[in-house]
mmCIF file of C-alpha atoms and ligand atoms in Angstrom:
data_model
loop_
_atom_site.group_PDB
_atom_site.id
_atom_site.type_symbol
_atom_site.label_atom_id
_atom_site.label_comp_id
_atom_site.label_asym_id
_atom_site.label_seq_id
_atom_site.Cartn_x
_atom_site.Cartn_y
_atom_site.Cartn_z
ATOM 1 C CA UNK A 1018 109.415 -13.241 92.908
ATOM 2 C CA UNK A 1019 106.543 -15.625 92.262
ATOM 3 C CA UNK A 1020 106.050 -16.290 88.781
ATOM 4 C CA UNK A 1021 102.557 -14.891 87.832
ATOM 5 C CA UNK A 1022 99.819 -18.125 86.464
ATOM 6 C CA UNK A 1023 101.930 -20.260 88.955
ATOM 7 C CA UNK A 1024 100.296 -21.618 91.696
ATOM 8 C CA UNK A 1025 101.307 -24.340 94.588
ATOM 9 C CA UNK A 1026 103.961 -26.613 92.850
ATOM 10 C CA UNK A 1027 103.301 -30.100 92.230
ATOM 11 C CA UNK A 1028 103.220 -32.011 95.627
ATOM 12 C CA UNK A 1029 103.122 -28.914 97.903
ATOM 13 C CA UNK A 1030 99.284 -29.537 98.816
ATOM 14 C CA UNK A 1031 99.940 -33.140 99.583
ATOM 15 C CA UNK A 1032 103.321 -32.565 101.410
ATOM 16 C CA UNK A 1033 101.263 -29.775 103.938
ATOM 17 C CA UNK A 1034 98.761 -32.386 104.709
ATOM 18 C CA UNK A 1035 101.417 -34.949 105.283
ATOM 19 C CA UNK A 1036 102.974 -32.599 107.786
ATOM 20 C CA UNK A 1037 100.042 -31.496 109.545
ATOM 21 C CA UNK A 1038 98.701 -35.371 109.702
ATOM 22 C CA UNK A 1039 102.284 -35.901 111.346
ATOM 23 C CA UNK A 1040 101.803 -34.581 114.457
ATOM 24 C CA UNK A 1041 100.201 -35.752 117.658
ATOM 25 C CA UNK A 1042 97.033 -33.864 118.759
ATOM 26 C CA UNK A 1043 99.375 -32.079 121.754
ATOM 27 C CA UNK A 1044 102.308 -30.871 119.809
ATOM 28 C CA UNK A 1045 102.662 -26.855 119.126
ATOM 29 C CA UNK A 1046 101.354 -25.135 116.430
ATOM 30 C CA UNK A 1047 102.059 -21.520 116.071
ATOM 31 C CA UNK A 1048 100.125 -19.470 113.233
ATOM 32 C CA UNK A 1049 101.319 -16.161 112.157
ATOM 33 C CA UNK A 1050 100.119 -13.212 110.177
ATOM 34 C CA UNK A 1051 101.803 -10.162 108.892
ATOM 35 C CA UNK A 1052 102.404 -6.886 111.016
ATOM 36 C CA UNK A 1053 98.975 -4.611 111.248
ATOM 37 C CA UNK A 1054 96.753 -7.375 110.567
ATOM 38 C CA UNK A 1055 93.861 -7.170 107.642
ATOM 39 C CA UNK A 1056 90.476 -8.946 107.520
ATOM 40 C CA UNK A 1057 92.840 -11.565 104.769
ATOM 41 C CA UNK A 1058 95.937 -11.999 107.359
ATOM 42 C CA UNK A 1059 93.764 -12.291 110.408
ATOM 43 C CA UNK A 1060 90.723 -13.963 108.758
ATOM 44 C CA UNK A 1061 92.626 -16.763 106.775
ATOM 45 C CA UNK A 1062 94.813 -17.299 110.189
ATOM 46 C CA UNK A 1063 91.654 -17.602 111.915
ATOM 47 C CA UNK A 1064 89.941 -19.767 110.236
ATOM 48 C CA UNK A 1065 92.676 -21.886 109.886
ATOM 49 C CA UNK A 1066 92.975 -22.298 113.602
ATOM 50 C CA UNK A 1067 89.372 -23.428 113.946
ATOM 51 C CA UNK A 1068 90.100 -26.283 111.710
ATOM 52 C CA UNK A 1069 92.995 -27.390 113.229
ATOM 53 C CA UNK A 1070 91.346 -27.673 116.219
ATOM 54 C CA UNK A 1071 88.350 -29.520 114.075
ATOM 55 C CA UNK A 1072 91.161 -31.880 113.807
ATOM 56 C CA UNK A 1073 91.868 -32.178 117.217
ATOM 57 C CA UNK A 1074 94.894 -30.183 117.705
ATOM 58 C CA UNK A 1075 94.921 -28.740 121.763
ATOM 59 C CA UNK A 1076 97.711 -26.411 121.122
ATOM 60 C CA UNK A 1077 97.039 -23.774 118.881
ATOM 61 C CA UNK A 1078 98.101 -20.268 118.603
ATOM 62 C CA UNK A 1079 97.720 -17.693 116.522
ATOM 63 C CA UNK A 1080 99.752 -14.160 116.411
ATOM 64 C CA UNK A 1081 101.093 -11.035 114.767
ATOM 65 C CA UNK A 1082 104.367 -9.212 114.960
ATOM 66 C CA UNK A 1083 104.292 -6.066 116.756
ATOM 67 C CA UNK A 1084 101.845 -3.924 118.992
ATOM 68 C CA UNK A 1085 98.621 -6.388 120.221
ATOM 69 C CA UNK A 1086 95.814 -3.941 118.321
ATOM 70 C CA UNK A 1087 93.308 -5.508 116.621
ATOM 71 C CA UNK A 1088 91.544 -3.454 114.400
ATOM 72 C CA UNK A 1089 87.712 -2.989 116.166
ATOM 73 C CA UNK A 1090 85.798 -4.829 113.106
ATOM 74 C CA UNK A 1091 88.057 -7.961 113.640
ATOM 75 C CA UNK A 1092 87.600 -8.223 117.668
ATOM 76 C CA UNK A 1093 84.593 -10.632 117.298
ATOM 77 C CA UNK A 1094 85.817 -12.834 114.344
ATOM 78 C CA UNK A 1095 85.265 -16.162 115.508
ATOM 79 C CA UNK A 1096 88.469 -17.617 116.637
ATOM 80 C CA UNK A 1097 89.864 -14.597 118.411
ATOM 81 C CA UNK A 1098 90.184 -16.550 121.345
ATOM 82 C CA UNK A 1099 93.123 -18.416 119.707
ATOM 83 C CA UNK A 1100 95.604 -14.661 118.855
ATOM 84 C CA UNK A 1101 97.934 -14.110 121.755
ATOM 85 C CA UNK A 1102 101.016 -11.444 122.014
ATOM 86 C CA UNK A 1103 103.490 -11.745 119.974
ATOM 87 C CA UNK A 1104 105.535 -12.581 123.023
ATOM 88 C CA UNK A 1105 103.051 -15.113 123.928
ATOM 89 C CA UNK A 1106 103.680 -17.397 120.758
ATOM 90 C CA UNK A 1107 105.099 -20.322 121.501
ATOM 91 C CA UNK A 1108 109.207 -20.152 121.105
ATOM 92 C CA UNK A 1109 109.591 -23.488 119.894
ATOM 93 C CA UNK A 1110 106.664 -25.376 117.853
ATOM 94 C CA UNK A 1111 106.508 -28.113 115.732
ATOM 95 C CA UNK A 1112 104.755 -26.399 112.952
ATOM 96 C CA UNK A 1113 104.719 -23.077 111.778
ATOM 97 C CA UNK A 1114 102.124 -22.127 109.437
ATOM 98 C CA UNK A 1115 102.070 -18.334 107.831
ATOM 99 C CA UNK A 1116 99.590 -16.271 106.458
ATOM 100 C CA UNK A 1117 99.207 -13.552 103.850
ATOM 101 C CA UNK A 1118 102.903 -12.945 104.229
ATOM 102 C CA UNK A 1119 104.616 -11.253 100.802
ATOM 103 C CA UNK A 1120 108.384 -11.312 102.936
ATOM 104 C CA UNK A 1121 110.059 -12.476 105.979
ATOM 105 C CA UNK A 1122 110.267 -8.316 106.933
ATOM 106 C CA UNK A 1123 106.558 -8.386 107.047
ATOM 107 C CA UNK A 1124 107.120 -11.124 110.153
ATOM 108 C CA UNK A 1125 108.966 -8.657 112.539
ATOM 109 C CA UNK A 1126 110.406 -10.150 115.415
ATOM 110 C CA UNK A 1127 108.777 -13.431 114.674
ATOM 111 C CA UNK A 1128 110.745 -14.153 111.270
ATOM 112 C CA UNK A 1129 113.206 -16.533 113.225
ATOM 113 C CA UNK A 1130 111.077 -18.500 114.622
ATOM 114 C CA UNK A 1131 109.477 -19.479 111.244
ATOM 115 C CA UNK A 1132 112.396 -19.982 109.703
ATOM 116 C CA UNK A 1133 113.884 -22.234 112.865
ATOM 117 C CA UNK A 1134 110.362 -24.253 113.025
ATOM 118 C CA UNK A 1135 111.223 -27.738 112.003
ATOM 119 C CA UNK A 1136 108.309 -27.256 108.827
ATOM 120 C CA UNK A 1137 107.007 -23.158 107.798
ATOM 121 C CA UNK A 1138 104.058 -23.535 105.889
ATOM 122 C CA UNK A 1139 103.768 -20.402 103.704
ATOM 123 C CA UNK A 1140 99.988 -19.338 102.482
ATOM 124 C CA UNK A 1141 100.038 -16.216 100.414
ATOM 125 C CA UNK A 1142 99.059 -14.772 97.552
ATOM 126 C CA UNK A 1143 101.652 -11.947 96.983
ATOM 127 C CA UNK A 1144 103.362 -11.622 93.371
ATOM 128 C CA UNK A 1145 106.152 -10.181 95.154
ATOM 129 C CA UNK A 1146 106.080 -13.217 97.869
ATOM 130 C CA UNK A 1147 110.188 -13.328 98.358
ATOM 131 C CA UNK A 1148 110.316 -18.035 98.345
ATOM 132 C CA UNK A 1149 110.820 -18.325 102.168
ATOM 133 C CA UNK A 1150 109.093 -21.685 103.930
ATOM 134 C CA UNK A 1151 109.914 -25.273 103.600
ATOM 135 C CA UNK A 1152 106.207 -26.049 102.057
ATOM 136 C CA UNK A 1153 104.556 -23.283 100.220
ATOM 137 C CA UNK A 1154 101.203 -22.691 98.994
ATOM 138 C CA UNK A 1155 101.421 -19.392 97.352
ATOM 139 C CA UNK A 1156 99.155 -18.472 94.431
ATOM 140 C CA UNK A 1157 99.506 -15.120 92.999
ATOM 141 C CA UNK A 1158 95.811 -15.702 91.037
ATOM 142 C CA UNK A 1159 94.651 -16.340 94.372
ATOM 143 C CA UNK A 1160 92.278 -13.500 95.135
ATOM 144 C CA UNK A 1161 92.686 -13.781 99.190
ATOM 145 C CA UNK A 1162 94.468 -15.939 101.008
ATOM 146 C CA UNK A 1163 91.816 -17.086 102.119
ATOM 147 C CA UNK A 1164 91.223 -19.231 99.122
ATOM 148 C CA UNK A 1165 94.260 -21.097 100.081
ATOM 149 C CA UNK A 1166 93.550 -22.060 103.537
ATOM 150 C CA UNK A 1167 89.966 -23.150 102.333
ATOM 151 C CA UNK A 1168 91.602 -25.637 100.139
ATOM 152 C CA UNK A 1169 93.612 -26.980 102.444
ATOM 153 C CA UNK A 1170 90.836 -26.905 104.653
ATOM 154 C CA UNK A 1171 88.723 -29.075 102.846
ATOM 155 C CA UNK A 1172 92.157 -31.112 101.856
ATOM 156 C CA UNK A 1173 92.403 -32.465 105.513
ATOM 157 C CA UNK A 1174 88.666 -32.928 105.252
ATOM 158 C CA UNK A 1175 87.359 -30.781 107.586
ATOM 159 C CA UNK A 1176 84.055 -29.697 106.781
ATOM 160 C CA UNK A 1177 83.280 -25.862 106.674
ATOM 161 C CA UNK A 1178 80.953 -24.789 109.426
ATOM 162 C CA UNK A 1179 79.693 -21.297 110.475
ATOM 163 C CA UNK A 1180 82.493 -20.142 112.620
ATOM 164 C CA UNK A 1181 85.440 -21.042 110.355
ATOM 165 C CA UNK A 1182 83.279 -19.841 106.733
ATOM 166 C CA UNK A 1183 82.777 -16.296 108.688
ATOM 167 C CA UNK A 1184 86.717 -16.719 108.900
ATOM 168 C CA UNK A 1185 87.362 -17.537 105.207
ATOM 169 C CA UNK A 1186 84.340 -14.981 104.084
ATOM 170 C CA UNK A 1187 85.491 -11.483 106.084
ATOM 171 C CA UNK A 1188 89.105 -12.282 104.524
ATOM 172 C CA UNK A 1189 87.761 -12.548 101.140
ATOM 173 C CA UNK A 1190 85.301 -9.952 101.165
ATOM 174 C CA UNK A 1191 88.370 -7.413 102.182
ATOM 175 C CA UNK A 1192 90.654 -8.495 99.509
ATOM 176 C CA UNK A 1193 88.143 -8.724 96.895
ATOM 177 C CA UNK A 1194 87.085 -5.234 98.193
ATOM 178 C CA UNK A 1195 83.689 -6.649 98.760
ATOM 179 C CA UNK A 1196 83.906 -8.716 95.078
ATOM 180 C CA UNK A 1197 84.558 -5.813 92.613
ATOM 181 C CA UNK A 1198 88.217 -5.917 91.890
ATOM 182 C CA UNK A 1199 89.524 -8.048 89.268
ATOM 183 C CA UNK A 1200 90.490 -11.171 90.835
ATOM 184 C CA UNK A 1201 86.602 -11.489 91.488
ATOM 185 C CA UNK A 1202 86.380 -14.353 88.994
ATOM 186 C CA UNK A 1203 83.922 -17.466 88.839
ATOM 187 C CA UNK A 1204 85.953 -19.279 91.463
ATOM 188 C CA UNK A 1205 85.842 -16.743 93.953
ATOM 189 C CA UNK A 1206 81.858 -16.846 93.760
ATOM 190 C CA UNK A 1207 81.490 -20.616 94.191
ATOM 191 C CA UNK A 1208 83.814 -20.099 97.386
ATOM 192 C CA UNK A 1209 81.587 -17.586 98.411
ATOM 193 C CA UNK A 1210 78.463 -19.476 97.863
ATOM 194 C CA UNK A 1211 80.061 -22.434 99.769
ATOM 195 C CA UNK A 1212 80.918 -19.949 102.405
ATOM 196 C CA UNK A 1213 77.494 -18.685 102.815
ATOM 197 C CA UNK A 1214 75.817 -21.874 102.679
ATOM 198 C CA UNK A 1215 76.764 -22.577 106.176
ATOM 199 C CA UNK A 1216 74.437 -19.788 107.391
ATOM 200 C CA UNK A 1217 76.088 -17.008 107.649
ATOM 201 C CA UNK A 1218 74.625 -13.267 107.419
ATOM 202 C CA UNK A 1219 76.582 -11.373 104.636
ATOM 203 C CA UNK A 1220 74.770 -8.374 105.467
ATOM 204 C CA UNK A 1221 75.316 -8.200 109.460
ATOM 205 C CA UNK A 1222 78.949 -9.387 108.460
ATOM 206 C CA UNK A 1223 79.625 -6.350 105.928
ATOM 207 C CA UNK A 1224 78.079 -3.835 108.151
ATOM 208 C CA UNK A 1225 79.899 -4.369 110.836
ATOM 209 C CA UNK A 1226 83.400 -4.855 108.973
ATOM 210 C CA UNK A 1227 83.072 -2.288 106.009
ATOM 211 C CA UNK A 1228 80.261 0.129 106.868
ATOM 212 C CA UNK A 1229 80.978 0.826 111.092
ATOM 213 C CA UNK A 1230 83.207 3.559 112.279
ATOM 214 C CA UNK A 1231 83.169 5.732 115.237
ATOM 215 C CA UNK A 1232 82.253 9.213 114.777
ATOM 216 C CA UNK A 1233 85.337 10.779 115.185
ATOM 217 C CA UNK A 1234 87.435 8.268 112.592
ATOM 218 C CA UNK A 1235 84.562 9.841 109.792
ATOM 219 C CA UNK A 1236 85.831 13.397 110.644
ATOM 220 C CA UNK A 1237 89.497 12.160 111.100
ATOM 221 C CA UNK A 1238 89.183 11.066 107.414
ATOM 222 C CA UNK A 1239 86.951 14.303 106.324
ATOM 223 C CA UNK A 1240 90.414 16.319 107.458
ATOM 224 C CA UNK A 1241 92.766 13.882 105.571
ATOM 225 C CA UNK A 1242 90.791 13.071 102.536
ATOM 226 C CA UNK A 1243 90.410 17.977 102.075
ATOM 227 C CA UNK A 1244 94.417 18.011 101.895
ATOM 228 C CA UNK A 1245 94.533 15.372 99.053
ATOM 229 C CA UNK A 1246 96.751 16.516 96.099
ATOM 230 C CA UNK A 1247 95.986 16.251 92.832
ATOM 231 C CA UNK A 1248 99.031 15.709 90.246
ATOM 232 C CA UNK A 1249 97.570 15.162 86.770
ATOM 233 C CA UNK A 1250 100.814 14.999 84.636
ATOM 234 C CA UNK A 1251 102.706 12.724 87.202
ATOM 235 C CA UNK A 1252 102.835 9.018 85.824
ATOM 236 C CA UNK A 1253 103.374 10.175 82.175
ATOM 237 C CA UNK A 1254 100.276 12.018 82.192
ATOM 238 C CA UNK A 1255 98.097 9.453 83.953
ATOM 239 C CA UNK A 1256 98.218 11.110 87.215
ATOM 240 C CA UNK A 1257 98.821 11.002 91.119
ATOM 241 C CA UNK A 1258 96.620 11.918 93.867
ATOM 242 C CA UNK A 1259 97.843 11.898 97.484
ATOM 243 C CA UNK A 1260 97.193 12.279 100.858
ATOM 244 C CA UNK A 1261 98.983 11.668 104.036
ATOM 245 C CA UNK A 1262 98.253 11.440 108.018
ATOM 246 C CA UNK A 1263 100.340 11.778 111.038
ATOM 247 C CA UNK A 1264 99.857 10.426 114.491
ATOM 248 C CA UNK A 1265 98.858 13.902 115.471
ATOM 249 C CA UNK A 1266 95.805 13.352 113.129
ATOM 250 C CA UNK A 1267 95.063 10.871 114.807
ATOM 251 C CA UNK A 1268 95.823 11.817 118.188
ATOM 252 C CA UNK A 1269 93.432 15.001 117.889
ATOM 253 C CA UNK A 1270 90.618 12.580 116.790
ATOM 254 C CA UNK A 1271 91.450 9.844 119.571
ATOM 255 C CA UNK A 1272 91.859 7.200 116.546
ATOM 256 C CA UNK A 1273 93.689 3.680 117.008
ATOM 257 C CA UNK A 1274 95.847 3.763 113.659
ATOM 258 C CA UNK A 1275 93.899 0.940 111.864
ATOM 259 C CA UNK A 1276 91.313 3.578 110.793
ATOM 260 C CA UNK A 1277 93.529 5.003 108.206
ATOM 261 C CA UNK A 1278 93.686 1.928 106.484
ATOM 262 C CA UNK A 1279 89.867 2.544 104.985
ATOM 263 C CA UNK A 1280 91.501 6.092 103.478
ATOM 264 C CA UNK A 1281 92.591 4.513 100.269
ATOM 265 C CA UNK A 1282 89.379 3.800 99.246
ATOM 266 C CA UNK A 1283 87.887 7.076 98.381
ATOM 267 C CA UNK A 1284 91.287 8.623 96.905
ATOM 268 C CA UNK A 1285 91.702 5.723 94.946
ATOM 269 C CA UNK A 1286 88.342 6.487 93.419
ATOM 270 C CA UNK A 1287 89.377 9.981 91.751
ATOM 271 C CA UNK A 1288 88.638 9.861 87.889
ATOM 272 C CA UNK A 1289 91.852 12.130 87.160
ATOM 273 C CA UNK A 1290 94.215 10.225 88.204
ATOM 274 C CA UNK A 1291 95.560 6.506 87.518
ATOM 275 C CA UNK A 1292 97.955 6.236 90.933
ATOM 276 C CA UNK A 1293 96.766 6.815 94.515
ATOM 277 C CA UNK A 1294 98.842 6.724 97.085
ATOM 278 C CA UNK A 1295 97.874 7.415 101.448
ATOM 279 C CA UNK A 1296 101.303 8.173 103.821
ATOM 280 C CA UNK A 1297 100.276 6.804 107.026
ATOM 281 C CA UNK A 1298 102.627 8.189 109.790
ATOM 282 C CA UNK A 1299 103.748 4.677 112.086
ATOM 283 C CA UNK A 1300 106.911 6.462 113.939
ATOM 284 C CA UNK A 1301 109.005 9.346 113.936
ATOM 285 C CA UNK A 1302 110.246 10.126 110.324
ATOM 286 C CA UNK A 1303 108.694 6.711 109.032
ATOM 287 C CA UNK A 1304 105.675 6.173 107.341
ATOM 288 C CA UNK A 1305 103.755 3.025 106.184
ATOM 289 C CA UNK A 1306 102.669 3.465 102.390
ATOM 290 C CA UNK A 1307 100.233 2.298 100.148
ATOM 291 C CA UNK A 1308 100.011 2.572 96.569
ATOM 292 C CA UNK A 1309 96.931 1.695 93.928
ATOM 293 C CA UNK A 1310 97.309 1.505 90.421
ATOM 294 C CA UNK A 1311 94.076 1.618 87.473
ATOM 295 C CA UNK A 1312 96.206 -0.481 85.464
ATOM 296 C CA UNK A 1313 98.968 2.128 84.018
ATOM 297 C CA UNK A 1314 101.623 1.530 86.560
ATOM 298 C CA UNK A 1315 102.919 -2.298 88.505
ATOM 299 C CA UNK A 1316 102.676 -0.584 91.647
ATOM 300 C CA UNK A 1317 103.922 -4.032 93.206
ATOM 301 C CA UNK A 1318 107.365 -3.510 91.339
ATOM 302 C CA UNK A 1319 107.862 -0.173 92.567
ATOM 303 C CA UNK A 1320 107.201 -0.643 96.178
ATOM 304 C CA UNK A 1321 109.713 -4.022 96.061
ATOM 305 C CA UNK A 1322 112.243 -1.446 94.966
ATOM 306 C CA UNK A 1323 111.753 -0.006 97.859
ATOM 307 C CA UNK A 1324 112.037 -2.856 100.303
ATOM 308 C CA UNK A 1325 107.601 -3.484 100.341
ATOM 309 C CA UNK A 1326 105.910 -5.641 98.479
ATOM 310 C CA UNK A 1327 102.314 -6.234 96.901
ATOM 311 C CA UNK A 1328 99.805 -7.055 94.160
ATOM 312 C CA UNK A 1329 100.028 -5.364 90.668
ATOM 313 C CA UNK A 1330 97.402 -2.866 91.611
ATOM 314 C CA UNK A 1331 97.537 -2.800 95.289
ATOM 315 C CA UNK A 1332 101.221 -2.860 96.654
ATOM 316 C CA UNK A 1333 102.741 -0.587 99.826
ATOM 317 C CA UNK A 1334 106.275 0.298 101.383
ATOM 318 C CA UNK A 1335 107.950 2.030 104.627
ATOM 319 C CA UNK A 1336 109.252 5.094 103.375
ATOM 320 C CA UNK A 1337 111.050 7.741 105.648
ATOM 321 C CA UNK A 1338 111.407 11.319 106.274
ATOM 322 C CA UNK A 1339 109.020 14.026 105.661
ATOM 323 C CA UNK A 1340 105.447 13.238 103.420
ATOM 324 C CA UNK A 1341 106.912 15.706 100.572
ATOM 325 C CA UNK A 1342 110.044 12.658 101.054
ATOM 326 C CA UNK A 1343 107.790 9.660 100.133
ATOM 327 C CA UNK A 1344 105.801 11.457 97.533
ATOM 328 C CA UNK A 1345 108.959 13.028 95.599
ATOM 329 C CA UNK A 1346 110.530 9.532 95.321
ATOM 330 C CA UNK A 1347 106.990 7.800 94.277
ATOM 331 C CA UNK A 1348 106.922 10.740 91.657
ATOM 332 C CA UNK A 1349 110.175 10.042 90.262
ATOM 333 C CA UNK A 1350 109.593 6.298 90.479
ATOM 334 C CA UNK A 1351 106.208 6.279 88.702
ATOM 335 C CA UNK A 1352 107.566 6.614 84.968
ATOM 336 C CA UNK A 1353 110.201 3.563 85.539
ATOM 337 C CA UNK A 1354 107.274 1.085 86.549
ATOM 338 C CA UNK A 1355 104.989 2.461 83.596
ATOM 339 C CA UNK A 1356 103.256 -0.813 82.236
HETATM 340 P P1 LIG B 2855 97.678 -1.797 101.964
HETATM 341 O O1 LIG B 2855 97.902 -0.561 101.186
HETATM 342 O O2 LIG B 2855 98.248 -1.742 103.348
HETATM 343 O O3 LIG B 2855 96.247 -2.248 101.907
HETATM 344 O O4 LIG B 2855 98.527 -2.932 101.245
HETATM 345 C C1 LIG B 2855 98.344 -3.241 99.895
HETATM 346 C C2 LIG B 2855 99.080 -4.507 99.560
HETATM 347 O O5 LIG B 2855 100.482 -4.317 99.691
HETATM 348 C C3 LIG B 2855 98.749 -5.670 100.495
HETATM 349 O O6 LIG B 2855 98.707 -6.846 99.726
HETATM 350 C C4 LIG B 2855 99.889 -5.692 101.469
HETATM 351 O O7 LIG B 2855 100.126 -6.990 101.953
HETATM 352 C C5 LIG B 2855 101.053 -5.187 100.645
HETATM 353 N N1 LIG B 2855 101.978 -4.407 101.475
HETATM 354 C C6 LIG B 2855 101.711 -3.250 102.101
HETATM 355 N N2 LIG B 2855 102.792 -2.773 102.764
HETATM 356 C C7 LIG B 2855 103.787 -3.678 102.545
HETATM 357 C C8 LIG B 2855 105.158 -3.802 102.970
HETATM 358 N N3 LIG B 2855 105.732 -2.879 103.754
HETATM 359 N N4 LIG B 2855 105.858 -4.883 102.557
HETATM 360 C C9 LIG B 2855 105.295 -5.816 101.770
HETATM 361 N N5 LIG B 2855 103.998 -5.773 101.334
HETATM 362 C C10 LIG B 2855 103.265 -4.725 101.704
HETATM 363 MN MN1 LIG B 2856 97.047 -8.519 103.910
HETATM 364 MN MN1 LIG B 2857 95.740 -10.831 101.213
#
């Protein structure tokens, strides 16, 4: 794990720009982000890619492991013209750079290829980021990792324009959940500010990532959101609440699968209960997890114990089996990871 107050070690910023200064404007650069893509993982990525072609760069791709759906909000970000197929990446490039990546598991298929790329760049923010990458610029203080690829950014002296700051400013809107959560500090503002000096429309930007859904995702989440649970002596008193949906929810709504990922916003919200937790069905028997935390439990810990990974307060795992499965071992987990 990533010691927390540690950020890039000495010499990491200045050995990425020697790398990426190394090649010649036609060798292959290959950009990844983690499996189901966020507004951080695709927006940092993104924005990345428009300044290495700023730079010059011809061949640049971006990509994510696993099935080609983009969540609808993200399907204009500037830059989308750069994300292929995962089986479009290119197999061999000279640079590999990775985004918003906690572990190599969260790479899929593609985990080979950035550990066989002559240099893996690692940007990410995650305390539970595993160490993998030859040059890493991980910062668990970081509030996005967005605020990493803006300082490297500006480190190879590209200057921020419109279409790369709408890049930078989705991802750090979505991790900052619109700047409320903690890691909101001073910094995060000035990069905002710097990011909206360009010209771009906070408002129309917003609206269309955090305040647009179809009318059948609202009632999909009405359904899921009446057979929450509330468990007020779970986590030593503190208290759970939980929901879960399966692909039949979403099936019966005709929902793509990114729409549950806006679910853990309102449970996380209930005043009786310090843990929230959403069971998102992603196969048969397996489900895709994801855990908050008020402060009472390191939800990051307990979702690296079993095999995930995350932020203190915001952390998520593949669990398996039935809902009642997932929920019984989160139960049982919750007093070991009591802060
Ligand atoms: P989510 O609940 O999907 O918004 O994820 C919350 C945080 O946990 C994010 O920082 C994710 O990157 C991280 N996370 C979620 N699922 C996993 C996983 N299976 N492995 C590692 N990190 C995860
Ligand atoms: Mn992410
Ligand atoms: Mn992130």
């Amino acid at each position: 794990m990533t010691q927390p107050g540690s950020g890039p070690a000495a010499g990491q910023w200045d050995a990425a720009v020697a790398a990426i200064r190394a090649l010649g404007g036609t060798d292959e650069i290959q950009l990844i982000c983690h499996v189901n893509p966020d507004g951080d993982a695709l927006g940092s990525m993104l924005g990345f890619a428009l300044a290495l072609r700023r730079l010059g760069f011809t061949r640049v791709r971006a990509t994510f492991p696993g099935a080609f759906l983009i969540p609808g909000p993200y399907t204009e970000l500037p830059g989308i013209d750069l994300l292929v197929p995962e089986e479009d990446a290119f197999p061999a490039p000279a640079l590999v750079l990775v985004f918003d990546v906690a572990s190599e598991s969260r790479l899929g298929g593609l985990a080979a290829r950035a550990v066989a790329a002559p240099v893996g760049i690692v940007l990410d923010h995650h305390a539970s980021n595993t160490g993998f990458g030859t040059i890493r610029l991980v910062d668990p203080q970081a509030a996005a990792t967005s605020v990493l690829a803006e300082e490297l950014t500006r480190r190879l002296g590209v200057p921020l324009d419109r279409e790369i700051a709408e890049c930078f400013y989705v991802a750090l809107a979505t991790d900052t959940g619109s700047f409320t959560f903690d890691m909101t500090t001073v910094a995060v503002h000035e990069l905002a500010a710097r990011l909206i000096a360009t010209g771009i429309r906070p408002g129309d930007i917003s609206r269309r990532i955090f305040d647009t859904r179809a009318f059948g995702a609202m009632k999909l989440v009405g359904e899921v959101l009446g057979r929450a649970v509330l468990e007020p002596s779970a986590a030593g008193g503190l208290g759970l609440v939980w929901t879960y949906a399966t692909l039949a929810d979403l099936e019966r709504h005709g929902q793509p699968p990114y729409v549950l990922d806006t679910l853990i916003g309102p449970v996380r919200s209930v005043a009786e209960a310090d843990v929230s937790m959403v069971v998102k069905q992603v196969g048969a028997g397996e489900w895709s997890v994801s855990l908050r935390s008020k402060g009472a439990v390191d939800v990051s810990r307990l979702a690296v114990s079993q095999g995930g990974g995350g932020h203190r307060l915001a952390a998520g795992f593949t669990g398996f089996g039935e809902p009642s499965d997932v929920v019984d071992i989160v139960r049982r987990l919750l007093g070991e990871f009591l802060n």
